[in-house]
Amino acid sequence: MSLPKIFFHLMFAIMMLGVVSSGVMTAFQHWVLSQSQASVPAKTPVIVESGIRHMISSKPKALLTSFEPEDRFEDAENTSAPKFEIQPDDSKPAFSSERPQPAFVETTPNSPSKPSEKASETSSAKASPVLVVYENELVLEFPKAIASTQNIKNAVSRVLLLDRPTAGHELLSREKMNLRKRPYFYRRVLDQNQNPVRYPKQAFDYADYLMEHEVEELSDEEGDFIALHIPLHESGLSGPAKNYQAWVKTYASEFGVPESLIYAVMETESAFNPKAVSRSNAIGLMQVKAEAAGKDVYQYIDAKPGQPSLDELFDSEKNIRMGTAYLGLLKHDYLSDILDDKIKQMVTISSYNGGIKTVLGLFGKTPEAAIKRLNHMKPNQVYRKLRYDHHSDETRRYLDKVMKAETKYRELLQET
């Protein structure tokens, strides 16, 4: 073989060896790279939200807007963290599965809805009571660690005396309260004596009563609690009085008589019994006598002769109209010259039951002389005269009964 041919074959062998070694090196580099990538875990971004660290899913953002059964937020430090579930809207407080839906719940602003045990322990020093308002009761829940007698009494007093719903973070506040305004739950909360709570001593005394009779201990996954139950009562008119609201409102406006006075007369005269008949033949809800008040209403209001029939007096609407019209006659016509409104009101009430002639006779021989004397007397003097000097024991007691009932209805109706 000649020298040129030997040189050519040698160069060809060297070139082939270079190609093979280059392929082997490339494959080796790919293998090393794949092994190094497999040994390093992919980084996942972490977000801190409400004090709990969560891993962000690698799903596209659009898919994260819908809740799927297999979706989970996993704790970055504990891969066995429990699943966070969406609670149904009709969930009940843990202490009773039978309670109705609360109207609203007041809690501290940043408290998590489902705190972990670690979060509960960490925040125990900052725990606050929670107020839950149901249709028929208020419930104050205190973490057991802060359920001292003083804290409970302070929270109860703020709930019952503030003029607005109390936020959870305000329940243990020591700030002074404005007691000049009517409390938000006034007349909806009645104390152990069935009186509306208006002043601090009442609230503290009622809190003592509640701690003896309306307390329960609760335990759930969030910890141990003391729950205090405060019964709520129906606001405004209740019972049979509600049946006559529309007619009372209509005729009170027509004849210029306070609604509270009409309800007070009905309650005192008949206890809201439309079929009531007295020994003196007074009829119906407002105990109208056909030959006295009924006849005056016919003559001076309706401008017609005669007097109402029994059927008219037993008709609830007509009875309320005639009784209210007669109160209007007393107040705006027969006693219109009495200057003091309190005196006029007391004389009107007594005259409705005992007769205007008899009542005015306590103060003078003629109506003119009686009214002149009344205008020189003070309300407390007139009250003593009506309360102790009228010859009828019924009329004497009647004044107190109606005045007390009127005060109650004035508050219920929030009349000025």
PDB file of C-alpha atoms in Angstrom, residues 9 11 27 36 50 149 151 173 176 184 206 209 221 292 346 348 359:
ATOM      1  CA  HIS A   9      -7.149   5.895   6.011  1.00  0.00           C
ATOM      2  CA  MET A  11      -7.184  10.588   8.859  1.00  0.00           C
ATOM      3  CA  ALA A  27     -25.457  11.816  25.941  1.00  0.00           C
ATOM      4  CA  SER A  36     -29.448  16.866  38.813  1.00  0.00           C
ATOM      5  CA  SER A  50     -54.435  35.759  58.418  1.00  0.00           C
ATOM      6  CA  THR A 149     -67.872  38.316  87.273  1.00  0.00           C
ATOM      7  CA  ASN A 151     -66.240  41.267  82.856  1.00  0.00           C
ATOM      8  CA  SER A 173     -64.626  48.705  77.113  1.00  0.00           C
ATOM      9  CA  LYS A 176     -68.324  56.096  79.708  1.00  0.00           C
ATOM     10  CA  TYR A 184     -81.245  49.977  71.807  1.00  0.00           C
ATOM     11  CA  TYR A 206     -80.068  41.853  86.278  1.00  0.00           C
ATOM     12  CA  TYR A 209     -79.720  37.348  88.284  1.00  0.00           C
ATOM     13  CA  GLU A 221     -62.875  22.628  69.090  1.00  0.00           C
ATOM     14  CA  ALA A 292    -124.286  59.394  78.734  1.00  0.00           C
ATOM     15  CA  MET A 346    -106.089  63.958  85.157  1.00  0.00           C
ATOM     16  CA  THR A 348    -110.322  64.069  81.783  1.00  0.00           C
ATOM     17  CA  VAL A 359    -115.496  65.485  89.308  1.00  0.00           C
TER      18      VAL A 359
END
